[in-house]
C-alpha cells in the first residue's frame, strides 16, 4: 500500500499525521502488506524538516492561500494554486499512490483535486471546531471527511453527511510513554515545584510571549517556566527557573506530563495534546481579526467542560494572566476540577480510527481482519 499525505504550513497540519502514519504501519504490518508513503506539501523549510525527521519523503509544490477577503495577493495566489495542481498531477502520476490523505491547509487543495481527476481515492481530516475553507472545498472531492466530533456535522450540507466520520483529533504524544521525571531532570527543576509551560504553537505567539516577559518575575515566584517562543520572536533570556526555546520537539510529552498548568493559543492539535495529559489550561485564542474564529470555537468547547479558562485576545493582559495562573497553581480543588473536565473530553485515540478509514477508503470496503491495537 502506498499513501500520499498532503497538507502543511503549520505544525497543526503536520504533527497529527505522524501518529496516523505510525498506526498505518502497524495495521499493514499485521496484514503482511508492504507500506510506502510520501508527502506533498508546502515549500516551508520547517515543514520539510519535520516531515523528513519522521522519515517520510517530502515533495514541495507551489500553492496559494485561500482568502475570504480581497487582497492584492489574489492573482499570485491563484497562479500558485494552478501551478500546484499541475505539479500534483505530475507527482501523483509518477508515484502512483493507492490513496491520498489530506490533513488540510491551503496547500492540500491542488493535490486533492489532482487525485480526484486521476481516480485516486482520497479522504481529508478537519481538526477545528469551525471547518476551514480548504476542508469545505476538499469535502466535495473526497470519499471520506474525518471530523473532530459529531457536532461539526451541522456545518456540512445534509447531502454530505454520508461521508462524514467523527474520528477525533490525533495527538502524536502518549501519556503512557511520557515520564515527568525526565522533564524535571532535563530542565533542572526540583521535583514538586510547580511548572508553568507556555506554548504559542509552532510559529510562536508574540502576544503571549510579551505578556510572559512582562510578568516573568511574578511567574517565577509561582513556579518554574518552560517557554516555547517561536523562531521569529525568540529572545535569549537567561533567568534561574526560566527556560526558553524557539521550538520544543524532543521531550514534549515528558514536559506536558510534568506541567502544572499550560498557557497556550487554542489550535486543535495543541488541545489534543493537552487533553492527552488531562492538563489544566489557560487559553488565549486568536481573535476574529487574526483568524476565522476556529481557535475561539476550539477553546469554548474545552472551557465548557471546565478544563480551561479563556482570556479573549483583545482583553488579555499580563496582570490577568498571572492572576489566573496563581489561582490554578495554588487552588488544589480548582486544579482537580479542571483535570476532571479534561478527562471528560479525552476521546478514544484518533490515529487508529483514521488509519482504519484510510485502509477502508483504498479498498472501498471494511477489511474485517484489520483491528486496532
Tab-separated table of N, CA and C in Angstrom, residues 34-164:
chain	number	residue	atom	x	y	z
A	34	UNK	N	3.195	-4.551	2.352
A	34	UNK	CA	4.219	-3.502	2.349
A	34	UNK	C	3.569	-2.135	2.511
A	35	UNK	N	4.320	-1.186	3.033
A	35	UNK	CA	3.800	0.159	3.267
A	35	UNK	C	4.809	1.198	2.793
A	36	UNK	N	4.376	2.029	1.866
A	36	UNK	CA	5.180	3.165	1.414
A	36	UNK	C	4.362	4.436	1.579
A	37	UNK	N	5.057	5.563	1.747
A	37	UNK	CA	4.352	6.829	1.828
A	37	UNK	C	5.277	7.959	1.425
A	38	UNK	N	4.674	9.053	1.015
A	38	UNK	CA	5.407	10.276	0.712
A	38	UNK	C	4.498	11.454	1.008
A	39	UNK	N	5.067	12.652	1.001
A	39	UNK	CA	4.343	13.851	1.406
A	39	UNK	C	4.387	14.882	0.282
A	40	UNK	N	3.214	15.382	-0.110
A	40	UNK	CA	3.129	16.544	-0.988
A	40	UNK	C	2.774	17.732	-0.108
A	41	UNK	N	3.722	18.670	0.024
A	41	UNK	CA	3.489	19.754	0.959
A	41	UNK	C	3.992	21.080	0.469
A	42	UNK	N	4.059	22.032	1.377
A	42	UNK	CA	4.475	23.385	1.044
A	42	UNK	C	5.993	23.464	0.941
A	43	UNK	N	6.459	24.640	0.565
A	43	UNK	CA	7.893	24.858	0.434
A	43	UNK	C	8.511	25.449	1.693
A	44	UNK	N	7.794	25.388	2.800
A	44	UNK	CA	8.328	25.897	4.065
A	44	UNK	C	9.440	24.994	4.577
A	45	UNK	N	10.628	25.534	4.838
A	45	UNK	CA	11.752	24.699	5.302
A	45	UNK	C	11.447	23.946	6.589
A	46	UNK	N	10.738	24.588	7.539
A	46	UNK	CA	10.462	23.926	8.807
A	46	UNK	C	9.554	22.727	8.610
A	47	UNK	N	8.557	22.859	7.737
A	47	UNK	CA	7.686	21.716	7.439
A	47	UNK	C	8.498	20.561	6.863
A	48	UNK	N	9.351	20.861	5.904
A	48	UNK	CA	10.185	19.818	5.303
A	48	UNK	C	11.056	19.141	6.350
A	49	UNK	N	11.601	19.931	7.274
A	49	UNK	CA	12.423	19.368	8.354
A	49	UNK	C	11.613	18.403	9.206
A	50	UNK	N	10.399	18.813	9.602
A	50	UNK	CA	9.560	17.945	10.424
A	50	UNK	C	9.262	16.629	9.702
A	51	UNK	N	8.872	16.730	8.437
A	51	UNK	CA	8.460	15.542	7.687
A	51	UNK	C	9.644	14.598	7.471
A	52	UNK	N	10.768	15.145	7.080
A	52	UNK	CA	11.947	14.302	6.862
A	52	UNK	C	12.427	13.678	8.172
A	53	UNK	N	12.241	14.399	9.285
A	53	UNK	CA	12.623	13.846	10.590
A	53	UNK	C	11.785	12.629	10.949
A	54	UNK	N	10.594	12.542	10.368
A	54	UNK	CA	9.732	11.374	10.566
A	54	UNK	C	9.986	10.294	9.514
A	55	UNK	N	11.066	10.480	8.740
A	55	UNK	CA	11.470	9.515	7.701
A	55	UNK	C	10.433	9.367	6.601
A	56	UNK	N	9.709	10.453	6.315
A	56	UNK	CA	8.741	10.470	5.224
A	56	UNK	C	9.306	11.329	4.097
A	57	UNK	N	9.449	10.804	2.892
A	57	UNK	CA	9.929	11.626	1.774
A	57	UNK	C	9.024	12.817	1.537
A	58	UNK	N	9.613	13.982	1.323
A	58	UNK	CA	8.853	15.221	1.181
A	58	UNK	C	9.041	15.795	-0.213
A	59	UNK	N	7.934	16.113	-0.871
A	59	UNK	CA	7.955	16.766	-2.183
A	59	UNK	C	7.239	18.099	-2.036
A	60	UNK	N	7.932	19.199	-2.330
A	60	UNK	CA	7.345	20.529	-2.192
A	60	UNK	C	6.669	20.948	-3.487
A	61	UNK	N	5.492	21.540	-3.363
A	61	UNK	CA	4.766	22.066	-4.518
A	61	UNK	C	4.393	23.518	-4.256
A	62	UNK	N	4.081	24.222	-5.328
A	62	UNK	CA	3.578	25.586	-5.208
A	62	UNK	C	2.124	25.551	-4.756
A	63	UNK	N	1.696	26.630	-4.172
A	63	UNK	CA	0.287	26.771	-3.838
A	63	UNK	C	0.024	28.239	-3.552
A	64	UNK	N	-1.173	28.538	-3.127
A	64	UNK	CA	-1.544	29.899	-2.796
A	64	UNK	C	-2.582	29.890	-1.705
A	65	UNK	N	-2.580	30.929	-0.916
A	65	UNK	CA	-3.510	30.996	0.206
A	65	UNK	C	-4.935	31.196	-0.290
A	66	UNK	N	-5.866	30.488	0.330
A	66	UNK	CA	-7.288	30.643	0.034
A	66	UNK	C	-7.837	31.732	0.941
A	67	UNK	N	-8.189	32.846	0.365
A	67	UNK	CA	-8.581	34.014	1.163
A	67	UNK	C	-10.091	34.252	1.096
A	68	UNK	N	-10.646	34.706	2.217
A	68	UNK	CA	-12.061	35.076	2.283
A	68	UNK	C	-12.232	36.592	2.175
A	69	UNK	N	-11.164	37.281	1.820
A	69	UNK	CA	-11.194	38.739	1.750
A	69	UNK	C	-10.362	39.190	0.552
A	70	UNK	N	-10.568	40.444	0.130
A	70	UNK	CA	-9.816	40.961	-1.011
A	70	UNK	C	-8.377	41.250	-0.610
A	71	UNK	N	-7.456	40.883	-1.483
A	71	UNK	CA	-6.041	41.155	-1.258
A	71	UNK	C	-5.344	41.269	-2.602
A	72	UNK	N	-4.296	42.108	-2.646
A	72	UNK	CA	-3.507	42.214	-3.873
A	72	UNK	C	-2.800	40.912	-4.188
A	73	UNK	N	-2.736	40.006	-3.185
A	73	UNK	CA	-2.092	38.710	-3.393
A	73	UNK	C	-3.001	37.715	-4.111
A	74	UNK	N	-4.236	38.103	-4.438
A	74	UNK	CA	-5.190	37.155	-5.017
A	74	UNK	C	-4.661	36.529	-6.301
A	75	UNK	N	-4.163	37.343	-7.229
A	75	UNK	CA	-3.695	36.811	-8.519
A	75	UNK	C	-2.473	35.911	-8.337
A	76	UNK	N	-1.424	36.339	-7.593
A	76	UNK	CA	-0.297	35.418	-7.362
A	76	UNK	C	-0.720	34.127	-6.671
A	77	UNK	N	-1.671	34.242	-5.721
A	77	UNK	CA	-2.134	33.032	-5.031
A	77	UNK	C	-2.823	32.073	-6.007
A	78	UNK	N	-3.671	32.606	-6.872
A	78	UNK	CA	-4.362	31.761	-7.835
A	78	UNK	C	-3.376	31.117	-8.807
A	79	UNK	N	-2.361	31.856	-9.203
A	79	UNK	CA	-1.334	31.284	-10.073
A	79	UNK	C	-0.604	30.145	-9.354
A	80	UNK	N	-0.331	30.355	-8.059
A	80	UNK	CA	0.321	29.303	-7.283
A	80	UNK	C	-0.529	28.052	-7.191
A	81	UNK	N	-1.845	28.225	-7.036
A	81	UNK	CA	-2.749	27.075	-6.962
A	81	UNK	C	-2.757	26.309	-8.281
A	82	UNK	N	-2.792	27.037	-9.389
A	82	UNK	CA	-2.792	26.386	-10.709
A	82	UNK	C	-1.497	25.617	-10.923
A	83	UNK	N	-0.361	26.249	-10.606
A	83	UNK	CA	0.926	25.567	-10.751
A	83	UNK	C	0.980	24.341	-9.840
A	84	UNK	N	0.506	24.514	-8.593
A	84	UNK	CA	0.497	23.391	-7.659
A	84	UNK	C	-0.358	22.239	-8.126
A	85	UNK	N	-1.465	22.551	-8.812
A	85	UNK	CA	-2.316	21.492	-9.350
A	85	UNK	C	-1.567	20.672	-10.397
A	86	UNK	N	-0.904	21.331	-11.340
A	86	UNK	CA	-0.192	20.583	-12.380
A	86	UNK	C	1.015	19.840	-11.801
A	87	UNK	N	1.663	20.418	-10.796
A	87	UNK	CA	2.732	19.688	-10.118
A	87	UNK	C	2.171	18.446	-9.431
A	88	UNK	N	1.002	18.585	-8.812
A	88	UNK	CA	0.372	17.449	-8.131
A	88	UNK	C	0.013	16.347	-9.117
A	89	UNK	N	-0.542	16.719	-10.256
A	89	UNK	CA	-0.860	15.728	-11.282
A	89	UNK	C	0.410	14.973	-11.683
A	90	UNK	N	1.490	15.709	-11.873
A	90	UNK	CA	2.755	15.078	-12.287
A	90	UNK	C	3.261	14.105	-11.227
A	91	UNK	N	3.353	14.570	-9.979
A	91	UNK	CA	3.934	13.723	-8.934
A	91	UNK	C	3.024	12.552	-8.567
A	92	UNK	N	1.716	12.755	-8.573
A	92	UNK	CA	0.810	11.642	-8.287
A	92	UNK	C	0.836	10.615	-9.413
A	93	UNK	N	0.952	11.074	-10.649
A	93	UNK	CA	1.057	10.145	-11.781
A	93	UNK	C	2.364	9.356	-11.714
A	94	UNK	N	3.407	10.025	-11.261
A	94	UNK	CA	4.720	9.381	-11.161
A	94	UNK	C	4.777	8.394	-9.999
A	95	UNK	N	4.278	8.792	-8.826
A	95	UNK	CA	4.395	7.964	-7.623
A	95	UNK	C	3.305	6.902	-7.528
A	96	UNK	N	2.151	7.151	-8.163
A	96	UNK	CA	1.034	6.194	-8.192
A	96	UNK	C	0.623	5.696	-6.803
A	97	UNK	N	0.219	6.591	-5.904
A	97	UNK	CA	-0.258	6.128	-4.594
A	97	UNK	C	-1.597	5.415	-4.717
A	98	UNK	N	-1.877	4.539	-3.770
A	98	UNK	CA	-3.166	3.855	-3.727
A	98	UNK	C	-4.254	4.740	-3.124
A	99	UNK	N	-3.859	5.698	-2.273
A	99	UNK	CA	-4.820	6.552	-1.589
A	99	UNK	C	-4.113	7.841	-1.193
A	100	UNK	N	-4.881	8.918	-1.107
A	100	UNK	CA	-4.344	10.208	-0.668
A	100	UNK	C	-5.073	10.636	0.597
A	101	UNK	N	-4.297	11.078	1.593
A	101	UNK	CA	-4.869	11.583	2.842
A	101	UNK	C	-4.462	13.028	3.028
A	102	UNK	N	-5.448	13.905	3.162
A	102	UNK	CA	-5.202	15.339	3.349
A	102	UNK	C	-5.431	15.731	4.798
A	103	UNK	N	-4.456	16.424	5.372
A	103	UNK	CA	-4.624	16.974	6.716
A	103	UNK	C	-5.067	18.434	6.671
A	104	UNK	N	-5.336	18.942	5.485
A	104	UNK	CA	-5.894	20.281	5.390
A	104	UNK	C	-4.850	21.354	5.191
A	105	UNK	N	-5.307	22.589	5.218
A	105	UNK	CA	-4.448	23.706	4.884
A	105	UNK	C	-4.527	23.969	3.388
A	106	UNK	N	-4.234	25.219	3.002
A	106	UNK	CA	-4.432	25.591	1.596
A	106	UNK	C	-3.577	24.780	0.634
A	107	UNK	N	-2.431	24.276	1.092
A	107	UNK	CA	-1.564	23.519	0.185
A	107	UNK	C	-2.188	22.193	-0.218
A	108	UNK	N	-3.207	21.727	0.522
A	108	UNK	CA	-3.794	20.413	0.248
A	108	UNK	C	-4.778	20.421	-0.913
A	109	UNK	N	-5.309	21.595	-1.283
A	109	UNK	CA	-6.366	21.636	-2.288
A	109	UNK	C	-5.895	21.168	-3.665
A	110	UNK	N	-4.770	21.641	-4.210
A	110	UNK	CA	-4.329	21.131	-5.517
A	110	UNK	C	-4.109	19.616	-5.551
A	111	UNK	N	-3.443	19.000	-4.549
A	111	UNK	CA	-3.305	17.541	-4.586
A	111	UNK	C	-4.633	16.797	-4.518
A	112	UNK	N	-5.574	17.289	-3.700
A	112	UNK	CA	-6.868	16.606	-3.602
A	112	UNK	C	-7.617	16.679	-4.935
A	113	UNK	N	-7.581	17.828	-5.587
A	113	UNK	CA	-8.218	17.969	-6.902
A	113	UNK	C	-7.539	17.074	-7.925
A	114	UNK	N	-6.209	17.031	-7.897
A	114	UNK	CA	-5.473	16.175	-8.834
A	114	UNK	C	-5.813	14.702	-8.607
A	115	UNK	N	-5.929	14.298	-7.339
A	115	UNK	CA	-6.278	12.908	-7.037
A	115	UNK	C	-7.662	12.572	-7.578
A	116	UNK	N	-8.596	13.505	-7.460
A	116	UNK	CA	-9.946	13.282	-7.970
A	116	UNK	C	-9.913	13.042	-9.474
A	117	UNK	N	-9.175	13.855	-10.193
A	117	UNK	CA	-9.101	13.734	-11.649
A	117	UNK	C	-8.397	12.448	-12.064
A	118	UNK	N	-7.399	12.037	-11.263
A	118	UNK	CA	-6.639	10.835	-11.594
A	118	UNK	C	-7.316	9.551	-11.092
A	119	UNK	N	-8.423	9.678	-10.394
A	119	UNK	CA	-9.130	8.494	-9.903
A	119	UNK	C	-8.492	7.856	-8.688
A	120	UNK	N	-7.717	8.623	-7.935
A	120	UNK	CA	-7.086	8.111	-6.711
A	120	UNK	C	-8.031	8.371	-5.536
A	121	UNK	N	-8.456	7.353	-4.817
A	121	UNK	CA	-9.354	7.582	-3.687
A	121	UNK	C	-8.676	8.458	-2.633
A	122	UNK	N	-9.455	9.310	-1.988
A	122	UNK	CA	-8.857	10.249	-1.044
A	122	UNK	C	-9.806	10.536	0.101
A	123	UNK	N	-9.237	11.032	1.171
A	123	UNK	CA	-10.011	11.472	2.322
A	123	UNK	C	-9.291	12.635	2.977
A	124	UNK	N	-10.031	13.406	3.774
A	124	UNK	CA	-9.469	14.591	4.404
A	124	UNK	C	-9.873	14.626	5.863
A	125	UNK	N	-9.093	15.328	6.652
A	125	UNK	CA	-9.370	15.437	8.088
A	125	UNK	C	-9.411	16.899	8.497
A	126	UNK	N	-10.440	17.251	9.254
A	126	UNK	CA	-10.574	18.594	9.833
A	126	UNK	C	-10.429	18.484	11.342
A	127	UNK	N	-9.543	19.309	11.928
A	127	UNK	CA	-9.312	19.276	13.367
A	127	UNK	C	-10.138	20.288	14.137
A	128	UNK	N	-10.491	21.396	13.494
A	128	UNK	CA	-11.078	22.517	14.217
A	128	UNK	C	-12.587	22.402	14.408
A	129	UNK	N	-13.058	23.116	15.417
A	129	UNK	CA	-14.498	23.166	15.688
A	129	UNK	C	-15.249	23.931	14.608
A	130	UNK	N	-14.565	24.849	13.932
A	130	UNK	CA	-15.137	25.579	12.805
A	130	UNK	C	-14.394	25.158	11.548
A	131	UNK	N	-15.111	24.622	10.598
A	131	UNK	CA	-14.499	23.999	9.420
A	131	UNK	C	-13.825	25.052	8.543
A	132	UNK	N	-12.601	24.755	8.124
A	132	UNK	CA	-11.843	25.675	7.292
A	132	UNK	C	-12.250	25.609	5.829
A	133	UNK	N	-11.851	26.650	5.085
A	133	UNK	CA	-12.221	26.736	3.679
A	133	UNK	C	-11.616	25.594	2.865
A	134	UNK	N	-10.377	25.222	3.141
A	134	UNK	CA	-9.743	24.122	2.404
A	134	UNK	C	-10.537	22.830	2.579
A	135	UNK	N	-10.979	22.554	3.803
A	135	UNK	CA	-11.777	21.345	4.046
A	135	UNK	C	-13.116	21.423	3.340
A	136	UNK	N	-13.743	22.604	3.328
A	136	UNK	CA	-15.025	22.751	2.635
A	136	UNK	C	-14.885	22.451	1.144
A	137	UNK	N	-13.768	22.870	0.562
A	137	UNK	CA	-13.521	22.572	-0.857
A	137	UNK	C	-13.211	21.085	-1.036
A	138	UNK	N	-12.288	20.583	-0.222
A	138	UNK	CA	-11.876	19.179	-0.353
A	138	UNK	C	-13.027	18.212	-0.123
A	139	UNK	N	-13.973	18.602	0.733
A	139	UNK	CA	-15.085	17.703	1.075
A	139	UNK	C	-15.899	17.305	-0.150
A	140	UNK	N	-15.937	18.159	-1.167
A	140	UNK	CA	-16.681	17.845	-2.389
A	140	UNK	C	-15.930	16.847	-3.269
A	141	UNK	N	-14.642	16.639	-2.993
A	141	UNK	CA	-13.797	15.857	-3.890
A	141	UNK	C	-13.393	14.504	-3.323
A	142	UNK	N	-13.529	14.320	-2.011
A	142	UNK	CA	-13.014	13.104	-1.367
A	142	UNK	C	-14.140	12.120	-1.070
A	143	UNK	N	-13.739	10.885	-0.760
A	143	UNK	CA	-14.708	9.851	-0.386
A	143	UNK	C	-15.138	9.952	1.070
A	144	UNK	N	-14.206	10.378	1.941
A	144	UNK	CA	-14.470	10.417	3.376
A	144	UNK	C	-13.949	11.710	3.966
A	145	UNK	N	-14.748	12.320	4.841
A	145	UNK	CA	-14.321	13.516	5.571
A	145	UNK	C	-14.296	13.161	7.054
A	146	UNK	N	-13.111	13.166	7.649
A	146	UNK	CA	-12.963	12.897	9.078
A	146	UNK	C	-13.103	14.216	9.835
A	147	UNK	N	-13.964	14.241	10.838
A	147	UNK	CA	-14.215	15.457	11.615
A	147	UNK	C	-13.884	15.194	13.081
A	148	UNK	N	-13.637	16.264	13.861
A	148	UNK	CA	-13.176	16.045	15.230
A	148	UNK	C	-14.233	15.495	16.172
A	149	UNK	N	-15.490	15.914	16.014
A	149	UNK	CA	-16.566	15.408	16.869
A	149	UNK	C	-17.902	15.612	16.164
A	150	UNK	N	-18.930	14.949	16.668
A	150	UNK	CA	-20.216	14.859	15.975
A	150	UNK	C	-20.848	16.217	15.690
A	151	UNK	N	-20.684	17.175	16.605
A	151	UNK	CA	-21.353	18.465	16.451
A	151	UNK	C	-20.937	19.204	15.182
A	152	UNK	N	-19.767	18.876	14.650
A	152	UNK	CA	-19.266	19.566	13.457
A	152	UNK	C	-20.082	19.199	12.222
A	153	UNK	N	-20.815	18.093	12.272
A	153	UNK	CA	-21.617	17.664	11.123
A	153	UNK	C	-22.588	18.739	10.654
A	154	UNK	N	-23.076	19.563	11.562
A	154	UNK	CA	-24.075	20.565	11.197
A	154	UNK	C	-23.510	21.631	10.257
A	155	UNK	N	-22.197	21.709	10.126
A	155	UNK	CA	-21.582	22.710	9.246
A	155	UNK	C	-21.478	22.229	7.798
A	156	UNK	N	-21.895	20.998	7.545
A	156	UNK	CA	-21.880	20.448	6.196
A	156	UNK	C	-23.303	20.256	5.694
A	157	UNK	N	-23.513	20.362	4.387
A	157	UNK	CA	-24.850	20.087	3.834
A	157	UNK	C	-25.288	18.662	4.135
A	158	UNK	N	-26.570	18.469	4.279
A	158	UNK	CA	-27.108	17.145	4.606
A	158	UNK	C	-26.699	16.098	3.578
A	159	UNK	N	-26.561	16.502	2.318
A	159	UNK	CA	-26.199	15.542	1.282
A	159	UNK	C	-24.785	15.000	1.452
A	160	UNK	N	-23.977	15.627	2.305
A	160	UNK	CA	-22.612	15.160	2.545
A	160	UNK	C	-22.490	14.315	3.805
A	161	UNK	N	-23.542	14.222	4.585
A	161	UNK	CA	-23.426	13.568	5.881
A	161	UNK	C	-23.028	12.100	5.769
A	162	UNK	N	-23.319	11.473	4.650
A	162	UNK	CA	-22.972	10.050	4.496
A	162	UNK	C	-21.466	9.827	4.450
A	163	UNK	N	-20.703	10.874	4.125
A	163	UNK	CA	-19.255	10.702	4.034
A	163	UNK	C	-18.507	11.253	5.252
A	164	UNK	N	-19.243	11.723	6.256
A	164	UNK	CA	-18.621	12.275	7.455
A	164	UNK	C	-18.415	11.193	8.509
